[in-house]
Short mmCIF file of N, CA and C in Angstrom, two decimals:
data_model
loop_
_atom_site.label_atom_id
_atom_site.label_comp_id
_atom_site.label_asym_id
_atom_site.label_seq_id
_atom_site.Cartn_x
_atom_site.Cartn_y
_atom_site.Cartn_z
N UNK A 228 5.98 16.31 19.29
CA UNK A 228 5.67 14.97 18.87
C UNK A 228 6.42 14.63 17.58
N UNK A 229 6.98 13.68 17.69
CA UNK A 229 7.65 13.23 16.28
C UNK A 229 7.12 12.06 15.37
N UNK A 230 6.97 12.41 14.04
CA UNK A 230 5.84 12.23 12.98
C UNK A 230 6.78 11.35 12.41
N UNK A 231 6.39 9.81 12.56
CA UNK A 231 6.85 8.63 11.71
C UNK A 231 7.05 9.17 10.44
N UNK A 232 8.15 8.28 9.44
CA UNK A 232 8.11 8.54 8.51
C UNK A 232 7.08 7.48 7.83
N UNK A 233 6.59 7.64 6.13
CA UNK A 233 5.86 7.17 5.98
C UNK A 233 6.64 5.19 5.45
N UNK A 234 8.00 5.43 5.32
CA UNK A 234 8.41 4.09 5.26
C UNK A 234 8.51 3.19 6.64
N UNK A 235 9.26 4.22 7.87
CA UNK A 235 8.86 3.42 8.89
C UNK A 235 7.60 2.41 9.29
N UNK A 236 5.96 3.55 9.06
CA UNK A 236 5.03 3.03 9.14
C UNK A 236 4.97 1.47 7.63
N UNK A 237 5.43 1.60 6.72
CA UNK A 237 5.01 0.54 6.10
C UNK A 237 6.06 -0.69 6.61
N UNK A 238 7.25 -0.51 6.75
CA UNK A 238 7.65 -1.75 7.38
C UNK A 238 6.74 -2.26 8.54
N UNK A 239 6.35 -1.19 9.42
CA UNK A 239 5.59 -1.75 10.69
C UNK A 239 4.89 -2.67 10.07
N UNK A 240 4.13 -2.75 9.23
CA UNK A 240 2.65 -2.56 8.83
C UNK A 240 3.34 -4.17 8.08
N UNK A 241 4.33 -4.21 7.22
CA UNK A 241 4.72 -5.46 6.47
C UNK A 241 4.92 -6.48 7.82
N UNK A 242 5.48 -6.41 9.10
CA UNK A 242 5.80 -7.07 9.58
C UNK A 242 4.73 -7.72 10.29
N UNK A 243 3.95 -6.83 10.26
CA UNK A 243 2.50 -6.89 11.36
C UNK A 243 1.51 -7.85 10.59
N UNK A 244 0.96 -7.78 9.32
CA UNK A 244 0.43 -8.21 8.80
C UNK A 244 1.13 -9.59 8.15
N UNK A 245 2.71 -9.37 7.97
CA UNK A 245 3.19 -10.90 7.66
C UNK A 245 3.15 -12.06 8.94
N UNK A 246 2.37 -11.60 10.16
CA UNK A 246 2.59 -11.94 11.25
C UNK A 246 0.96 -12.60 11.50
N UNK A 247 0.15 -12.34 10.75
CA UNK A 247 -1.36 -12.29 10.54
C UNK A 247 -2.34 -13.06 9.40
N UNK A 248 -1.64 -13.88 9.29
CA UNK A 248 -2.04 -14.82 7.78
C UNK A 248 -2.75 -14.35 6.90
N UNK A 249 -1.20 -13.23 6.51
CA UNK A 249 -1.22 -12.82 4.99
C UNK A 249 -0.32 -12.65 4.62
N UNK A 250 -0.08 -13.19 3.22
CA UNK A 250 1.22 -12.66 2.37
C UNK A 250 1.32 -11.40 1.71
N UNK A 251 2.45 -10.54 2.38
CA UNK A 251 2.46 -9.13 1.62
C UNK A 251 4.01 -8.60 1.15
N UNK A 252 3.57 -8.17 0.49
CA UNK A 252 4.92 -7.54 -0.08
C UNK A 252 4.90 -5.63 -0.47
N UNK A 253 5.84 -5.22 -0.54
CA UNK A 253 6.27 -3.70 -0.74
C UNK A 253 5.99 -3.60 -2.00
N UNK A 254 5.44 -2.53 -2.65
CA UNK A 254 5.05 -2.45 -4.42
C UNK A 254 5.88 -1.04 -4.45
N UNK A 255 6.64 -1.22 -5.58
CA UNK A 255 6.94 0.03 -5.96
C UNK A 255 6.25 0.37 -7.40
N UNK A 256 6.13 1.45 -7.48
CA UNK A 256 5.39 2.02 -8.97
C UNK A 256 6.08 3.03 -9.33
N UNK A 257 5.78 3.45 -10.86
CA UNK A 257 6.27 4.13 -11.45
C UNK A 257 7.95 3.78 -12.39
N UNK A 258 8.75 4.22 -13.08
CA UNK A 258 9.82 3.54 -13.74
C UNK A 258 10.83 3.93 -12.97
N UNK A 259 11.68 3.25 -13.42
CA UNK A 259 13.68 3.05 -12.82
C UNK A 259 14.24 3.16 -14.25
N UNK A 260 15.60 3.73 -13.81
CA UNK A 260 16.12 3.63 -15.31
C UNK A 260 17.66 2.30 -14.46
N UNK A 261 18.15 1.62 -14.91
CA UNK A 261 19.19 0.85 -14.53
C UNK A 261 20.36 1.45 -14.91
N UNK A 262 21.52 1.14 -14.37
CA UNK A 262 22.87 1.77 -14.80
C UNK A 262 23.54 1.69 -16.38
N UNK A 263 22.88 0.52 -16.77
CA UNK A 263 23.07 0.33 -18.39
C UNK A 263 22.39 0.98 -19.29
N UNK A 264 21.39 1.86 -18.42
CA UNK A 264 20.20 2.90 -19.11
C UNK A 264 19.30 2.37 -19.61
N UNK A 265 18.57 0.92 -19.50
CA UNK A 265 17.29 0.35 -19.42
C UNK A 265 16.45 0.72 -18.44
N UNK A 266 14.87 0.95 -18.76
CA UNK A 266 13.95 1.79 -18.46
C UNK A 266 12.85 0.25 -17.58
N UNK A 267 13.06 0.05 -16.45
CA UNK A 267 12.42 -0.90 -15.95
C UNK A 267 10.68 -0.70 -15.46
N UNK A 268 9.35 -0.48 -15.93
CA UNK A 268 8.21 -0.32 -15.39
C UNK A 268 8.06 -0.95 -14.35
N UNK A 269 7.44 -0.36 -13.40
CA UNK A 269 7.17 -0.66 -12.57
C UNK A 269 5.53 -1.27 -12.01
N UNK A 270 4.87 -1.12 -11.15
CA UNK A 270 3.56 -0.85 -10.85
C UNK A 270 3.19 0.69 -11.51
N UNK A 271 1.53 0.40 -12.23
CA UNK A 271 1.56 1.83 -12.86
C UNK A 271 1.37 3.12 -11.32
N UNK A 272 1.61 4.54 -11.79
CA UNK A 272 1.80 5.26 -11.21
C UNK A 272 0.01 5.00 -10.21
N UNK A 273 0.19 5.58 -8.35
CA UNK A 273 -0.78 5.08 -8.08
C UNK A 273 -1.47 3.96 -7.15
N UNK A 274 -0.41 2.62 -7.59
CA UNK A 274 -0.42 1.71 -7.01
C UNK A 274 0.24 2.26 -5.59
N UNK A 275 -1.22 1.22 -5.07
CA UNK A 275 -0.85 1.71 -3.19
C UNK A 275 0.63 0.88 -2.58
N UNK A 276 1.47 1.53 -1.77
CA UNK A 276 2.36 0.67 -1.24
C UNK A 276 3.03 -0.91 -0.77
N UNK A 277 1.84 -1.20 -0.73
CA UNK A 277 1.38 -2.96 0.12
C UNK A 277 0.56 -3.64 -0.57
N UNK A 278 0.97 -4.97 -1.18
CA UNK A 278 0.08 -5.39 -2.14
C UNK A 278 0.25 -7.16 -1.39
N UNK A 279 -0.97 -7.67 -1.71
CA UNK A 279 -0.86 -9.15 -0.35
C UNK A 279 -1.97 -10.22 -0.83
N UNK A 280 -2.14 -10.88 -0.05
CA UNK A 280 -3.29 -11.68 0.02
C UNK A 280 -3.48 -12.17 1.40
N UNK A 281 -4.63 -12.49 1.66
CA UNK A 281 -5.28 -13.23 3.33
C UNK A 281 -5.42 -14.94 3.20
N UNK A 282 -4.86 -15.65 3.40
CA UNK A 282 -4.33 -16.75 3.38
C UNK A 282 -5.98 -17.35 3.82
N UNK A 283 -6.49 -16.93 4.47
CA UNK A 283 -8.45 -17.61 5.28
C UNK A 283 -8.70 -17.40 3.47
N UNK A 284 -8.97 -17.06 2.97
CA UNK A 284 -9.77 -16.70 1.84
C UNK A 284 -9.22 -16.25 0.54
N UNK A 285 -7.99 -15.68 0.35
CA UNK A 285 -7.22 -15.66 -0.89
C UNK A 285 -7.39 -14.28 -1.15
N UNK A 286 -8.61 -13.31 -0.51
CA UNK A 286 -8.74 -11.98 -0.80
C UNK A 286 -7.34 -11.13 -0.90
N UNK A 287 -7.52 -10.50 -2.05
CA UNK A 287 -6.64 -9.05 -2.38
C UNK A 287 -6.42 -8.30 -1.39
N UNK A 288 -5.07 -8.02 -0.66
CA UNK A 288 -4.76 -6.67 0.31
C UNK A 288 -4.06 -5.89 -0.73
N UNK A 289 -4.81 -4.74 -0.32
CA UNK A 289 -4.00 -3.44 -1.02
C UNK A 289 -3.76 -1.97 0.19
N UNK A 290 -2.48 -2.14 0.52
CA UNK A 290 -2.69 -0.92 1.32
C UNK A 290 -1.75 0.46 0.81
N UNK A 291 -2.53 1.45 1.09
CA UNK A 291 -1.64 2.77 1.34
C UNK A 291 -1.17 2.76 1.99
N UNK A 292 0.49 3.30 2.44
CA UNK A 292 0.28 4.04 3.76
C UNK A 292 0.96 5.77 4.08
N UNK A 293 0.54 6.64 4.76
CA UNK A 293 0.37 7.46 5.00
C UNK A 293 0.94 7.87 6.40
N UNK A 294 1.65 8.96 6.83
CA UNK A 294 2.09 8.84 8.25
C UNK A 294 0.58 10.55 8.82
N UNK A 295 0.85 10.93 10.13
CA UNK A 295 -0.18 11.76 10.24
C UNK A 295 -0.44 13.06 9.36
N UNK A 296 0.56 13.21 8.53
CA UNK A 296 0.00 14.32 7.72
C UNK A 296 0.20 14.42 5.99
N UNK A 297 0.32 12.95 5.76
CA UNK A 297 0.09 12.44 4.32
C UNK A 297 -1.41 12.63 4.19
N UNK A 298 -0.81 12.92 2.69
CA UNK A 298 -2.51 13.02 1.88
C UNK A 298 -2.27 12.11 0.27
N UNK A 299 -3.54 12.08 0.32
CA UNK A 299 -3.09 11.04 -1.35
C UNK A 299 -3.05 11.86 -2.22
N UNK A 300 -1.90 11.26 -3.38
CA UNK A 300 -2.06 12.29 -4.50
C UNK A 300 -3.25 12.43 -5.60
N UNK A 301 -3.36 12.90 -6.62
CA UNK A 301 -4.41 12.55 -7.19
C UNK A 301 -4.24 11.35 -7.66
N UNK A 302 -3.11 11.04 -8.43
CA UNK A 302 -3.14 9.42 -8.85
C UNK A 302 -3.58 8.15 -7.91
N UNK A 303 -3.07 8.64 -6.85
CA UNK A 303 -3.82 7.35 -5.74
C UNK A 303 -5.19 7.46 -5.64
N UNK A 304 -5.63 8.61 -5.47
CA UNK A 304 -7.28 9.24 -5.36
C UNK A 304 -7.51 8.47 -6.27
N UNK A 305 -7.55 8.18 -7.71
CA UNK A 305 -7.97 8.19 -8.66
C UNK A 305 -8.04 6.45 -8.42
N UNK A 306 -7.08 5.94 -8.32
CA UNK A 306 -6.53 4.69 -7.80
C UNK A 306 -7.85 3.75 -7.00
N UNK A 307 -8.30 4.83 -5.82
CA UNK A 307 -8.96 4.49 -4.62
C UNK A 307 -10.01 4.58 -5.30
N UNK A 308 -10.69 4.77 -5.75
CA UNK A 308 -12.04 5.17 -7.04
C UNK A 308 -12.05 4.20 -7.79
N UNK A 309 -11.07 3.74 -8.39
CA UNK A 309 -11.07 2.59 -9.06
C UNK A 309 -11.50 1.06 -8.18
N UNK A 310 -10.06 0.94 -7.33
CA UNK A 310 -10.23 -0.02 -6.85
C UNK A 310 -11.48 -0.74 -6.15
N UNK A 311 -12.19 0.61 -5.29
CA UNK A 311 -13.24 0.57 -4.99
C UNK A 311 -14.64 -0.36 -5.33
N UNK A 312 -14.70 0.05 -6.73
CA UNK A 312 -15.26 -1.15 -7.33
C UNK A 312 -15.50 -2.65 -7.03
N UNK A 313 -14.47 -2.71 -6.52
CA UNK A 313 -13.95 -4.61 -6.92
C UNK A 313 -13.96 -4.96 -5.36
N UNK A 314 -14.21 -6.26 -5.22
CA UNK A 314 -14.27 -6.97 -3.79
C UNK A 314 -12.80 -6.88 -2.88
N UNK A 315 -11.92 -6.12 -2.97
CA UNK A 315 -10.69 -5.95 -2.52
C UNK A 315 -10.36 -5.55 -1.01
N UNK A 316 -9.42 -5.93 -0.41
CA UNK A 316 -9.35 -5.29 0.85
C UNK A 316 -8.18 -4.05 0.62
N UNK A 317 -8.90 -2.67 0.78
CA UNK A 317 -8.39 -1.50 0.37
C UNK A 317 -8.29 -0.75 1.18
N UNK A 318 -7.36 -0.21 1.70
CA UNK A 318 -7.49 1.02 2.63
C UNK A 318 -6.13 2.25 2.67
N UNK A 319 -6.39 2.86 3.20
CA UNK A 319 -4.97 4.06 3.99
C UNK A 319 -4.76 3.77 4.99
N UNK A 320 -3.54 2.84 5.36
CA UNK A 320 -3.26 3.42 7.06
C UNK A 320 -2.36 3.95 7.40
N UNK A 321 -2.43 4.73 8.42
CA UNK A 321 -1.24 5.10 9.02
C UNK A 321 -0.63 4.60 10.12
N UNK A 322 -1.25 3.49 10.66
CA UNK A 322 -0.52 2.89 11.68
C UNK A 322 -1.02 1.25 11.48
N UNK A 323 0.00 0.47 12.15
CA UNK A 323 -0.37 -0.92 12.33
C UNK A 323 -1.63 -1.12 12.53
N UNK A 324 -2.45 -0.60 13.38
CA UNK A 324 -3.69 -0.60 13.86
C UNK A 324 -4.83 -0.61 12.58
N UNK A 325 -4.73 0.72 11.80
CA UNK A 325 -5.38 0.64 10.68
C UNK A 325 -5.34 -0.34 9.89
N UNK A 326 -4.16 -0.56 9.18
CA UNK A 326 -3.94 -2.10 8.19
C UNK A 326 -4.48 -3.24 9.05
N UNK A 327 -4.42 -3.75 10.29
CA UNK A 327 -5.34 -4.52 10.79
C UNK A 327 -6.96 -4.71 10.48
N UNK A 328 -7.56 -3.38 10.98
CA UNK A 328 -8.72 -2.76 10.24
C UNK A 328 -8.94 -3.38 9.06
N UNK A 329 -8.80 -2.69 7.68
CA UNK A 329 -8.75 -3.19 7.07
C UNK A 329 -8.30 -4.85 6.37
N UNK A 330 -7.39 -5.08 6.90
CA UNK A 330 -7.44 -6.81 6.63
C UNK A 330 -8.51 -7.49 7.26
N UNK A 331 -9.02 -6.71 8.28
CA UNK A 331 -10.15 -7.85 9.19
C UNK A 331 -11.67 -6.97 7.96
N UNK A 332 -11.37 -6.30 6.72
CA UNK A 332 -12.69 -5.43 6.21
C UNK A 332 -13.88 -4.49 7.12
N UNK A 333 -12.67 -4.11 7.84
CA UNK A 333 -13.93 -3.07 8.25
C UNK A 333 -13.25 -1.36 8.15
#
């Protein structure tokens, strides 16, 4: 069996959900340095892959994604603990199917 990579699965997942009335976009985290040697921040370390909104209601999408044998690091763990808190639509998926899931909150 051959194991998506975990970018394949997030394009799926961008196209699927831009297809689903929500606006999402790719988050990168952590720093870049540029060729002139400026240090660009990014999203802090953590931030899940997929960051959006649901157009019905304006709610926060935040997704991980993960292919079948990703695990979160601790910074995401730590991340998912946080976010948790707050009225957000949060999840891990690893397939289109999941990020559906979650955008519909369950």
């Amino acid at each position: 069996m051959i194991i998506k990579s975990e970018h394949e699965i997030q394009n799926e997942i961008l196209l699927a959900l831009s297809k689903s009335g929500t606006t999402v976009c790719r988050s990168n985290a952590g720093k870049i340095k540029t060729k002139d040697g400026r240090t660009i921040v990014l999203f802090p370390k953590g931030w899940p892959d997929i960051t959006g909104f649901r157009h019905s209601d304006g709610k926060m999408i935040l997704i991980e994604c993960k292919n079948d044998r990703g695990q979160l690091r601790k910074d995401q763990q730590q991340f998912e603990k946080f976010i948790n808190q707050y009225p957000v639509l949060y999840g891990v998926a690893r397939s289109v199917e999941d990020a559906i899931k979650i955008l519909k909150g369950s």
